[in-house]
Amino acid sequence: MAENQSSSQPSNQTHFGFKQVDEDQKESMVAEVFHSVAAKYDVMNDVMSLGIHRIWKRYTIDCSGARKGHHILDLAGGTGDLTAKFSRIVGSEGSVTLSDINPSMLEVGKDKLRDMGLVDNIKYVEANAETLPFPDNSFDIVTMAFGLRNVTHKENALASIFRVLKPGGRLLVLEFSKPTSTVLEKIYDTYSFHLLPKMGKLVANDEDSYRYLAESIRMHPDQDTLEKMMQDAGFEGTSYTNLTGGIVALHRGFKY
Amino acid sequence: MPLKQFISGVAEFSANEVLQLDSEYQTYLQPLSGKSLALTLLPIEQTIQLQFTDSRIDILLPNNRADDVGSEIGSEVDSDCHLTIQLSALSQLRDTNQLTTLIKQDKLDIKGDLSVAQHLSALVNGLDLDLTEILTNKIGDVPAHSIMGTASAVVNYVKYVKQHFDITLGEALIEEKQLVASPLALANFSDEVTDTRYWCDRLAARLAILEKKQLAGDK
């Protein structure tokens, strides 16, 4: 698995897509990718997934158990797709914190949510998931949709999330994963490594960023490995659901 | 792809698009703003949650999974009003006069703030969707009138064809294939059953009298 590959590398090296880079460099390189795609992020998501990412996100929200008065952290929340819905669910008694390490993504999200008239109960925080700047036991729910694979030290991020969750709170990680069928995997590989970068070039004039996206998906831990990582971070009652044949998986874990 | 979420997404999009067609929709949504209503359908045990703001409706499908410790149907749901209804009675829900009857028949259970359900009913019944006016605003008078005229003719034609088809099918089943009894045969059979029951009852009464007499004679 990706994590095993990482552990066989020199300790100060990590992967950036299929490349090996210094750990210190990865954060800025990922930041550069997302700074580059921020403006066209939503359009590209729709084009790349044929709109299915909206269904995956709906499923995540339905599994979140979010209710009025909850305090929710939408980590690596990017352009705020989950935040928008959570904001309406938690109402004025609750709050949603949209957090992203990338200021460009956060800015796009802020503009979008303001245009939707959502201003009262949303906070915007530029933060690194590995060192979250929130007090212990602050949130009822933490979600991370398509963000964890870009984090350099995933175990640190999971530990940090565990710290800021309230007892009884839950973490939902929506992330690309490993297709369960070999036929689907082959089709998916062809799509991601050949078609996706070309679509990136066509729509966003950025082939390299979308090649990194495809590579980073392959380097991300598979379903069972990520579940084990969540358990190691202290999460209990962990489980995952494969969506669209395992192309994406939703992992859940609770802090008791 | 989660099919339920796809359907709820389409339903949410459609509901909000339909709402926007009525310029007065915010008047009806205002009393519901910030409120939520959950609807649990039995026996499929699916809960649908409607979350209202002053400008839109969000549709959620609160998830209950077997691996949730202590999970019960609707346990993930926290709404201002929760209706639990038999699927077969769903069509009767629009008629608020039927609510008491449905509750008495154990087909409907209401928990929480009933005014949320009443406001939703007012929203559904109060929407004034004049399609001709909506089309006129978008494409102009003449094309709108033509489209609505054509649509009306098509609807009437479909109704006529359906009526004609029903009659033909009925005649084929009753007269030609004789797979179904005609209404006259059915009424005749019903009369015969009633007569037979009458004679059976009379016979039973006579037998009872004779039995009584027999017993009296023996004593």
mmCIF file of N, CA and C in Angstrom, chain A residues 29-135:
data_model
loop_
_atom_site.group_PDB
_atom_site.id
_atom_site.type_symbol
_atom_site.label_atom_id
_atom_site.label_comp_id
_atom_site.label_asym_id
_atom_site.label_seq_id
_atom_site.Cartn_x
_atom_site.Cartn_y
_atom_site.Cartn_z
ATOM 1 N N MET A 29 4.335 22.433 -2.687
ATOM 2 C CA MET A 29 4.023 21.940 -4.041
ATOM 3 C C MET A 29 2.516 21.673 -4.185
ATOM 4 N N VAL A 30 1.914 21.086 -3.133
ATOM 5 C CA VAL A 30 0.464 20.862 -3.160
ATOM 6 C C VAL A 30 -0.258 22.212 -3.205
ATOM 7 N N ALA A 31 0.261 23.159 -2.414
ATOM 8 C CA ALA A 31 -0.349 24.497 -2.387
ATOM 9 C C ALA A 31 -0.339 25.111 -3.785
ATOM 10 N N GLU A 32 0.769 24.909 -4.497
ATOM 11 C CA GLU A 32 0.903 25.460 -5.848
ATOM 12 C C GLU A 32 -0.148 24.847 -6.795
ATOM 13 N N VAL A 33 -0.328 23.509 -6.655
ATOM 14 C CA VAL A 33 -1.318 22.825 -7.493
ATOM 15 C C VAL A 33 -2.694 23.434 -7.261
ATOM 16 N N PHE A 34 -3.086 23.556 -5.998
ATOM 17 C CA PHE A 34 -4.447 24.029 -5.711
ATOM 18 C C PHE A 34 -4.604 25.525 -5.975
ATOM 19 N N HIS A 35 -3.527 26.267 -5.830
ATOM 20 C CA HIS A 35 -3.593 27.683 -6.192
ATOM 21 C C HIS A 35 -3.882 27.795 -7.694
ATOM 22 N N SER A 36 -3.262 26.872 -8.438
ATOM 23 C CA SER A 36 -3.406 26.881 -9.900
ATOM 24 C C SER A 36 -4.823 26.493 -10.346
ATOM 25 N N VAL A 37 -5.444 25.541 -9.619
ATOM 26 C CA VAL A 37 -6.753 25.047 -10.085
ATOM 27 C C VAL A 37 -7.949 25.720 -9.398
ATOM 28 N N ALA A 38 -7.675 26.557 -8.369
ATOM 29 C CA ALA A 38 -8.764 27.086 -7.516
ATOM 30 C C ALA A 38 -9.918 27.700 -8.319
ATOM 31 N N ALA A 39 -9.567 28.545 -9.287
ATOM 32 C CA ALA A 39 -10.608 29.279 -10.017
ATOM 33 C C ALA A 39 -11.533 28.360 -10.802
ATOM 34 N N LYS A 40 -10.976 27.245 -11.310
ATOM 35 C CA LYS A 40 -11.790 26.336 -12.143
ATOM 36 C C LYS A 40 -12.129 25.050 -11.399
ATOM 37 N N TYR A 41 -11.915 25.044 -10.090
ATOM 38 C CA TYR A 41 -12.039 23.808 -9.309
ATOM 39 C C TYR A 41 -13.432 23.188 -9.435
ATOM 40 N N ASP A 42 -14.474 23.998 -9.235
ATOM 41 C CA ASP A 42 -15.849 23.475 -9.270
ATOM 42 C C ASP A 42 -16.222 22.961 -10.657
ATOM 43 N N VAL A 43 -15.850 23.730 -11.673
ATOM 44 C CA VAL A 43 -16.163 23.324 -13.053
ATOM 45 C C VAL A 43 -15.471 22.003 -13.367
ATOM 46 N N MET A 44 -14.189 21.913 -13.001
ATOM 47 C CA MET A 44 -13.430 20.698 -13.298
ATOM 48 C C MET A 44 -13.986 19.498 -12.531
ATOM 49 N N ASN A 45 -14.411 19.725 -11.288
ATOM 50 C CA ASN A 45 -15.011 18.625 -10.520
ATOM 51 C C ASN A 45 -16.225 18.058 -11.247
ATOM 52 N N ASP A 46 -17.057 18.958 -11.761
ATOM 53 C CA ASP A 46 -18.254 18.521 -12.485
ATOM 54 C C ASP A 46 -17.878 17.792 -13.767
ATOM 55 N N VAL A 47 -16.897 18.337 -14.478
ATOM 56 C CA VAL A 47 -16.506 17.731 -15.758
ATOM 57 C C VAL A 47 -15.859 16.362 -15.524
ATOM 58 N N MET A 48 -14.920 16.316 -14.562
ATOM 59 C CA MET A 48 -14.157 15.078 -14.335
ATOM 60 C C MET A 48 -15.026 13.933 -13.831
ATOM 61 N N SER A 49 -15.980 14.290 -12.950
ATOM 62 C CA SER A 49 -16.770 13.215 -12.316
ATOM 63 C C SER A 49 -18.155 13.089 -12.945
ATOM 64 N N LEU A 50 -18.414 13.859 -13.990
ATOM 65 C CA LEU A 50 -19.748 13.927 -14.624
ATOM 66 C C LEU A 50 -20.808 14.304 -13.588
ATOM 67 N N GLY A 51 -20.403 15.096 -12.636
ATOM 68 C CA GLY A 51 -21.345 15.584 -11.606
ATOM 69 C C GLY A 51 -21.550 14.623 -10.451
ATOM 70 N N ILE A 52 -20.913 13.436 -10.530
ATOM 71 C CA ILE A 52 -21.171 12.427 -9.483
ATOM 72 C C ILE A 52 -20.603 12.858 -8.128
ATOM 73 N N HIS A 53 -19.625 13.765 -8.134
ATOM 74 C CA HIS A 53 -19.055 14.200 -6.853
ATOM 75 C C HIS A 53 -20.128 14.828 -5.964
ATOM 76 N N ARG A 54 -21.159 15.396 -6.608
ATOM 77 C CA ARG A 54 -22.257 15.980 -5.820
ATOM 78 C C ARG A 54 -23.018 14.888 -5.077
ATOM 79 N N ILE A 55 -23.190 13.729 -5.708
ATOM 80 C CA ILE A 55 -23.896 12.610 -5.077
ATOM 81 C C ILE A 55 -23.059 12.064 -3.915
ATOM 82 N N TRP A 56 -21.738 11.934 -4.135
ATOM 83 C CA TRP A 56 -20.849 11.451 -3.061
ATOM 84 C C TRP A 56 -20.922 12.397 -1.860
ATOM 85 N N LYS A 57 -20.957 13.693 -2.146
ATOM 86 C CA LYS A 57 -20.994 14.666 -1.043
ATOM 87 C C LYS A 57 -22.342 14.627 -0.330
ATOM 88 N N ARG A 58 -23.404 14.438 -1.083
ATOM 89 C CA ARG A 58 -24.746 14.293 -0.469
ATOM 90 C C ARG A 58 -24.745 13.103 0.480
ATOM 91 N N TYR A 59 -24.134 12.004 0.015
ATOM 92 C CA TYR A 59 -24.087 10.795 0.844
ATOM 93 C C TYR A 59 -23.335 11.081 2.148
ATOM 94 N N THR A 60 -22.240 11.831 2.028
ATOM 95 C CA THR A 60 -21.446 12.189 3.215
ATOM 96 C C THR A 60 -22.287 12.994 4.204
ATOM 97 N N ILE A 61 -23.034 13.957 3.679
ATOM 98 C CA ILE A 61 -23.880 14.793 4.549
ATOM 99 C C ILE A 61 -24.963 13.939 5.202
ATOM 100 N N ASP A 62 -25.565 13.025 4.416
ATOM 101 C CA ASP A 62 -26.606 12.157 4.972
ATOM 102 C C ASP A 62 -26.064 11.247 6.072
ATOM 103 N N CYS A 63 -24.778 10.891 5.979
ATOM 104 C CA CYS A 63 -24.169 10.011 6.991
ATOM 105 C C CYS A 63 -23.627 10.788 8.190
ATOM 106 N N SER A 64 -23.660 12.120 8.110
ATOM 107 C CA SER A 64 -22.978 12.914 9.137
ATOM 108 C C SER A 64 -23.774 13.028 10.437
ATOM 109 N N GLY A 65 -25.077 12.862 10.356
ATOM 110 C CA GLY A 65 -25.908 13.039 11.555
ATOM 111 C C GLY A 65 -25.944 14.490 12.011
ATOM 112 N N ALA A 66 -25.647 15.410 11.110
ATOM 113 C CA ALA A 66 -25.631 16.839 11.465
ATOM 114 C C ALA A 66 -27.026 17.299 11.850
ATOM 115 N N ARG A 67 -27.101 18.133 12.868
ATOM 116 C CA ARG A 67 -28.393 18.652 13.286
ATOM 117 C C ARG A 67 -28.251 20.079 13.825
ATOM 118 N N LYS A 68 -29.394 20.686 14.074
ATOM 119 C CA LYS A 68 -29.433 22.071 14.535
ATOM 120 C C LYS A 68 -28.533 22.258 15.774
ATOM 121 N N GLY A 69 -27.732 23.295 15.770
ATOM 122 C CA GLY A 69 -26.902 23.607 16.937
ATOM 123 C C GLY A 69 -25.533 22.947 16.929
ATOM 124 N N HIS A 70 -25.273 22.068 15.961
ATOM 125 C CA HIS A 70 -23.968 21.404 15.904
ATOM 126 C C HIS A 70 -22.868 22.381 15.480
ATOM 127 N N HIS A 71 -21.645 22.052 15.929
ATOM 128 C CA HIS A 71 -20.466 22.796 15.470
ATOM 129 C C HIS A 71 -19.656 21.845 14.593
ATOM 130 N N ILE A 72 -19.494 22.242 13.339
ATOM 131 C CA ILE A 72 -18.914 21.339 12.341
ATOM 132 C C ILE A 72 -17.651 21.953 11.745
ATOM 133 N N LEU A 73 -16.645 21.122 11.575
ATOM 134 C CA LEU A 73 -15.422 21.559 10.903
ATOM 135 C C LEU A 73 -15.351 20.882 9.537
ATOM 136 N N ASP A 74 -15.387 21.695 8.485
ATOM 137 C CA ASP A 74 -15.245 21.177 7.112
ATOM 138 C C ASP A 74 -13.790 21.392 6.725
ATOM 139 N N LEU A 75 -12.999 20.350 6.947
ATOM 140 C CA LEU A 75 -11.556 20.456 6.794
ATOM 141 C C LEU A 75 -11.173 20.231 5.321
ATOM 142 N N ALA A 76 -10.200 20.998 4.864
ATOM 143 C CA ALA A 76 -9.821 20.988 3.446
ATOM 144 C C ALA A 76 -11.083 21.211 2.611
ATOM 145 N N GLY A 77 -11.927 22.084 3.120
ATOM 146 C CA GLY A 77 -13.273 22.276 2.564
ATOM 147 C C GLY A 77 -13.312 22.963 1.223
ATOM 148 N N GLY A 78 -12.160 23.486 0.800
ATOM 149 C CA GLY A 78 -12.046 24.044 -0.545
ATOM 150 C C GLY A 78 -13.134 25.054 -0.853
ATOM 151 N N THR A 79 -13.911 24.764 -1.866
ATOM 152 C CA THR A 79 -14.876 25.753 -2.341
ATOM 153 C C THR A 79 -16.228 25.650 -1.620
ATOM 154 N N GLY A 80 -16.263 24.895 -0.537
ATOM 155 C CA GLY A 80 -17.399 24.984 0.394
ATOM 156 C C GLY A 80 -18.662 24.238 0.025
ATOM 157 N N ASP A 81 -18.563 23.172 -0.762
ATOM 158 C CA ASP A 81 -19.767 22.408 -1.139
ATOM 159 C C ASP A 81 -20.473 21.841 0.094
ATOM 160 N N LEU A 82 -19.692 21.223 0.996
ATOM 161 C CA LEU A 82 -20.302 20.637 2.195
ATOM 162 C C LEU A 82 -20.735 21.737 3.155
ATOM 163 N N THR A 83 -19.917 22.776 3.260
ATOM 164 C CA THR A 83 -20.202 23.862 4.197
ATOM 165 C C THR A 83 -21.568 24.487 3.922
ATOM 166 N N ALA A 84 -21.894 24.676 2.642
ATOM 167 C CA ALA A 84 -23.158 25.331 2.287
ATOM 168 C C ALA A 84 -24.339 24.584 2.891
ATOM 169 N N LYS A 85 -24.343 23.280 2.718
ATOM 170 C CA LYS A 85 -25.480 22.489 3.219
ATOM 171 C C LYS A 85 -25.459 22.418 4.752
ATOM 172 N N PHE A 86 -24.264 22.194 5.307
ATOM 173 C CA PHE A 86 -24.153 22.128 6.768
ATOM 174 C C PHE A 86 -24.632 23.438 7.400
ATOM 175 N N SER A 87 -24.298 24.536 6.758
ATOM 176 C CA SER A 87 -24.676 25.844 7.307
ATOM 177 C C SER A 87 -26.190 25.955 7.457
ATOM 178 N N ARG A 88 -26.924 25.440 6.476
ATOM 179 C CA ARG A 88 -28.389 25.503 6.537
ATOM 180 C C ARG A 88 -28.925 24.516 7.572
ATOM 181 N N ILE A 89 -28.236 23.383 7.760
ATOM 182 C CA ILE A 89 -28.723 22.378 8.717
ATOM 183 C C ILE A 89 -28.513 22.846 10.157
ATOM 184 N N VAL A 90 -27.320 23.350 10.479
ATOM 185 C CA VAL A 90 -27.025 23.681 11.889
ATOM 186 C C VAL A 90 -27.735 24.957 12.337
ATOM 187 N N GLY A 91 -28.126 25.792 11.404
ATOM 188 C CA GLY A 91 -28.882 26.997 11.731
ATOM 189 C C GLY A 91 -28.067 28.009 12.514
ATOM 190 N N SER A 92 -28.768 28.993 13.072
ATOM 191 C CA SER A 92 -28.070 30.098 13.739
ATOM 192 C C SER A 92 -27.483 29.682 15.089
ATOM 193 N N GLU A 93 -27.994 28.585 15.662
ATOM 194 C CA GLU A 93 -27.458 28.131 16.961
ATOM 195 C C GLU A 93 -26.143 27.376 16.785
ATOM 196 N N GLY A 94 -25.882 26.876 15.605
ATOM 197 C CA GLY A 94 -24.648 26.122 15.360
ATOM 198 C C GLY A 94 -23.663 26.929 14.537
ATOM 199 N N SER A 95 -22.573 26.265 14.143
ATOM 200 C CA SER A 95 -21.600 26.965 13.299
ATOM 201 C C SER A 95 -20.860 25.961 12.418
ATOM 202 N N VAL A 96 -20.385 26.450 11.300
ATOM 203 C CA VAL A 96 -19.556 25.633 10.427
ATOM 204 C C VAL A 96 -18.246 26.373 10.209
ATOM 205 N N THR A 97 -17.145 25.663 10.422
ATOM 206 C CA THR A 97 -15.839 26.264 10.175
ATOM 207 C C THR A 97 -15.288 25.667 8.890
ATOM 208 N N LEU A 98 -15.133 26.514 7.895
ATOM 209 C CA LEU A 98 -14.546 26.070 6.622
ATOM 210 C C LEU A 98 -13.047 26.326 6.702
ATOM 211 N N SER A 99 -12.295 25.235 6.676
ATOM 212 C CA SER A 99 -10.852 25.370 6.851
ATOM 213 C C SER A 99 -10.114 24.774 5.662
ATOM 214 N N ASP A 100 -9.096 25.459 5.217
ATOM 215 C CA ASP A 100 -8.275 24.938 4.115
ATOM 216 C C ASP A 100 -6.870 25.515 4.285
ATOM 217 N N ILE A 101 -5.893 24.734 3.876
ATOM 218 C CA ILE A 101 -4.501 25.215 3.990
ATOM 219 C C ILE A 101 -4.195 26.232 2.898
ATOM 220 N N ASN A 102 -5.033 26.195 1.845
ATOM 221 C CA ASN A 102 -4.758 27.008 0.674
ATOM 222 C C ASN A 102 -5.629 28.275 0.640
ATOM 223 N N PRO A 103 -4.995 29.459 0.738
ATOM 224 C CA PRO A 103 -5.788 30.703 0.770
ATOM 225 C C PRO A 103 -6.601 30.941 -0.504
ATOM 226 N N SER A 104 -6.085 30.475 -1.642
ATOM 227 C CA SER A 104 -6.818 30.688 -2.903
ATOM 228 C C SER A 104 -8.133 29.915 -2.890
ATOM 229 N N MET A 105 -8.067 28.668 -2.436
ATOM 230 C CA MET A 105 -9.271 27.840 -2.377
ATOM 231 C C MET A 105 -10.266 28.442 -1.381
ATOM 232 N N LEU A 106 -9.733 28.880 -0.245
ATOM 233 C CA LEU A 106 -10.582 29.460 0.795
ATOM 234 C C LEU A 106 -11.289 30.717 0.279
ATOM 235 N N GLU A 107 -10.568 31.489 -0.497
ATOM 236 C CA GLU A 107 -11.132 32.733 -1.049
ATOM 237 C C GLU A 107 -12.272 32.420 -2.027
ATOM 238 N N VAL A 108 -12.043 31.403 -2.874
ATOM 239 C CA VAL A 108 -13.092 30.996 -3.834
ATOM 240 C C VAL A 108 -14.322 30.519 -3.062
ATOM 241 N N GLY A 109 -14.078 29.713 -2.005
ATOM 242 C CA GLY A 109 -15.175 29.211 -1.172
ATOM 243 C C GLY A 109 -15.932 30.340 -0.498
ATOM 244 N N LYS A 110 -15.186 31.305 0.020
ATOM 245 C CA LYS A 110 -15.812 32.441 0.720
ATOM 246 C C LYS A 110 -16.716 33.226 -0.232
ATOM 247 N N ASP A 111 -16.216 33.504 -1.427
ATOM 248 C CA ASP A 111 -17.006 34.241 -2.430
ATOM 249 C C ASP A 111 -18.281 33.478 -2.784
ATOM 250 N N LYS A 112 -18.110 32.158 -2.992
ATOM 251 C CA LYS A 112 -19.258 31.344 -3.410
ATOM 252 C C LYS A 112 -20.341 31.327 -2.332
ATOM 253 N N LEU A 113 -19.914 31.127 -1.090
ATOM 254 C CA LEU A 113 -20.896 31.030 -0.004
ATOM 255 C C LEU A 113 -21.578 32.369 0.258
ATOM 256 N N ARG A 114 -20.826 33.442 0.130
ATOM 257 C CA ARG A 114 -21.440 34.770 0.294
ATOM 258 C C ARG A 114 -22.459 35.031 -0.810
ATOM 259 N N ASP A 115 -22.120 34.604 -2.021
ATOM 260 C CA ASP A 115 -23.068 34.770 -3.132
ATOM 261 C C ASP A 115 -24.353 33.985 -2.889
ATOM 262 N N MET A 116 -24.226 32.889 -2.131
ATOM 263 C CA MET A 116 -25.412 32.081 -1.815
ATOM 264 C C MET A 116 -26.170 32.651 -0.619
ATOM 265 N N GLY A 117 -25.665 33.719 -0.059
ATOM 266 C CA GLY A 117 -26.342 34.365 1.082
ATOM 267 C C GLY A 117 -26.037 33.700 2.410
ATOM 268 N N LEU A 118 -24.981 32.873 2.434
ATOM 269 C CA LEU A 118 -24.637 32.173 3.672
ATOM 270 C C LEU A 118 -23.490 32.911 4.357
ATOM 271 N N VAL A 119 -23.819 33.670 5.385
ATOM 272 C CA VAL A 119 -22.787 34.483 6.036
ATOM 273 C C VAL A 119 -22.786 34.359 7.558
ATOM 274 N N ASP A 120 -23.957 34.097 8.131
ATOM 275 C CA ASP A 120 -24.107 34.238 9.577
ATOM 276 C C ASP A 120 -23.311 33.234 10.407
ATOM 277 N N ASN A 121 -23.333 31.986 10.017
ATOM 278 C CA ASN A 121 -22.787 30.957 10.916
ATOM 279 C C ASN A 121 -21.568 30.238 10.337
ATOM 280 N N ILE A 122 -20.860 30.908 9.424
ATOM 281 C CA ILE A 122 -19.682 30.276 8.813
ATOM 282 C C ILE A 122 -18.418 31.060 9.178
ATOM 283 N N LYS A 123 -17.404 30.310 9.646
ATOM 284 C CA LYS A 123 -16.100 30.926 9.918
ATOM 285 C C LYS A 123 -15.107 30.371 8.908
ATOM 286 N N TYR A 124 -14.156 31.195 8.534
ATOM 287 C CA TYR A 124 -13.146 30.751 7.568
ATOM 288 C C TYR A 124 -11.783 30.740 8.258
ATOM 289 N N VAL A 125 -11.128 29.604 8.232
ATOM 290 C CA VAL A 125 -9.844 29.494 8.922
ATOM 291 C C VAL A 125 -8.821 28.836 7.992
ATOM 292 N N GLU A 126 -7.727 29.554 7.761
ATOM 293 C CA GLU A 126 -6.632 28.971 6.968
ATOM 294 C C GLU A 126 -5.787 28.147 7.922
ATOM 295 N N ALA A 127 -5.784 26.840 7.720
ATOM 296 C CA ALA A 127 -5.090 25.990 8.695
ATOM 297 C C ALA A 127 -4.537 24.732 8.061
ATOM 298 N N ASN A 128 -3.455 24.242 8.672
ATOM 299 C CA ASN A 128 -2.860 22.977 8.271
ATOM 300 C C ASN A 128 -3.542 21.873 9.073
ATOM 301 N N ALA A 129 -4.036 20.854 8.379
ATOM 302 C CA ALA A 129 -4.775 19.781 9.060
ATOM 303 C C ALA A 129 -3.918 19.057 10.091
ATOM 304 N N GLU A 130 -2.590 19.119 9.934
ATOM 305 C CA GLU A 130 -1.709 18.411 10.878
ATOM 306 C C GLU A 130 -1.607 19.146 12.208
ATOM 307 N N THR A 131 -1.819 20.431 12.202
ATOM 308 C CA THR A 131 -1.716 21.223 13.440
ATOM 309 C C THR A 131 -2.917 22.163 13.519
ATOM 310 N N LEU A 132 -4.081 21.610 13.815
ATOM 311 C CA LEU A 132 -5.304 22.417 13.786
ATOM 312 C C LEU A 132 -5.312 23.458 14.923
ATOM 313 N N PRO A 133 -5.607 24.707 14.578
ATOM 314 C CA PRO A 133 -5.538 25.770 15.589
ATOM 315 C C PRO A 133 -6.845 25.923 16.373
ATOM 316 N N PHE A 134 -7.383 24.820 16.845
ATOM 317 C CA PHE A 134 -8.643 24.869 17.603
ATOM 318 C C PHE A 134 -8.448 24.186 18.957
ATOM 319 N N PRO A 135 -9.206 24.626 19.964
ATOM 320 C CA PRO A 135 -9.091 23.972 21.275
ATOM 321 C C PRO A 135 -9.536 22.509 21.219
#
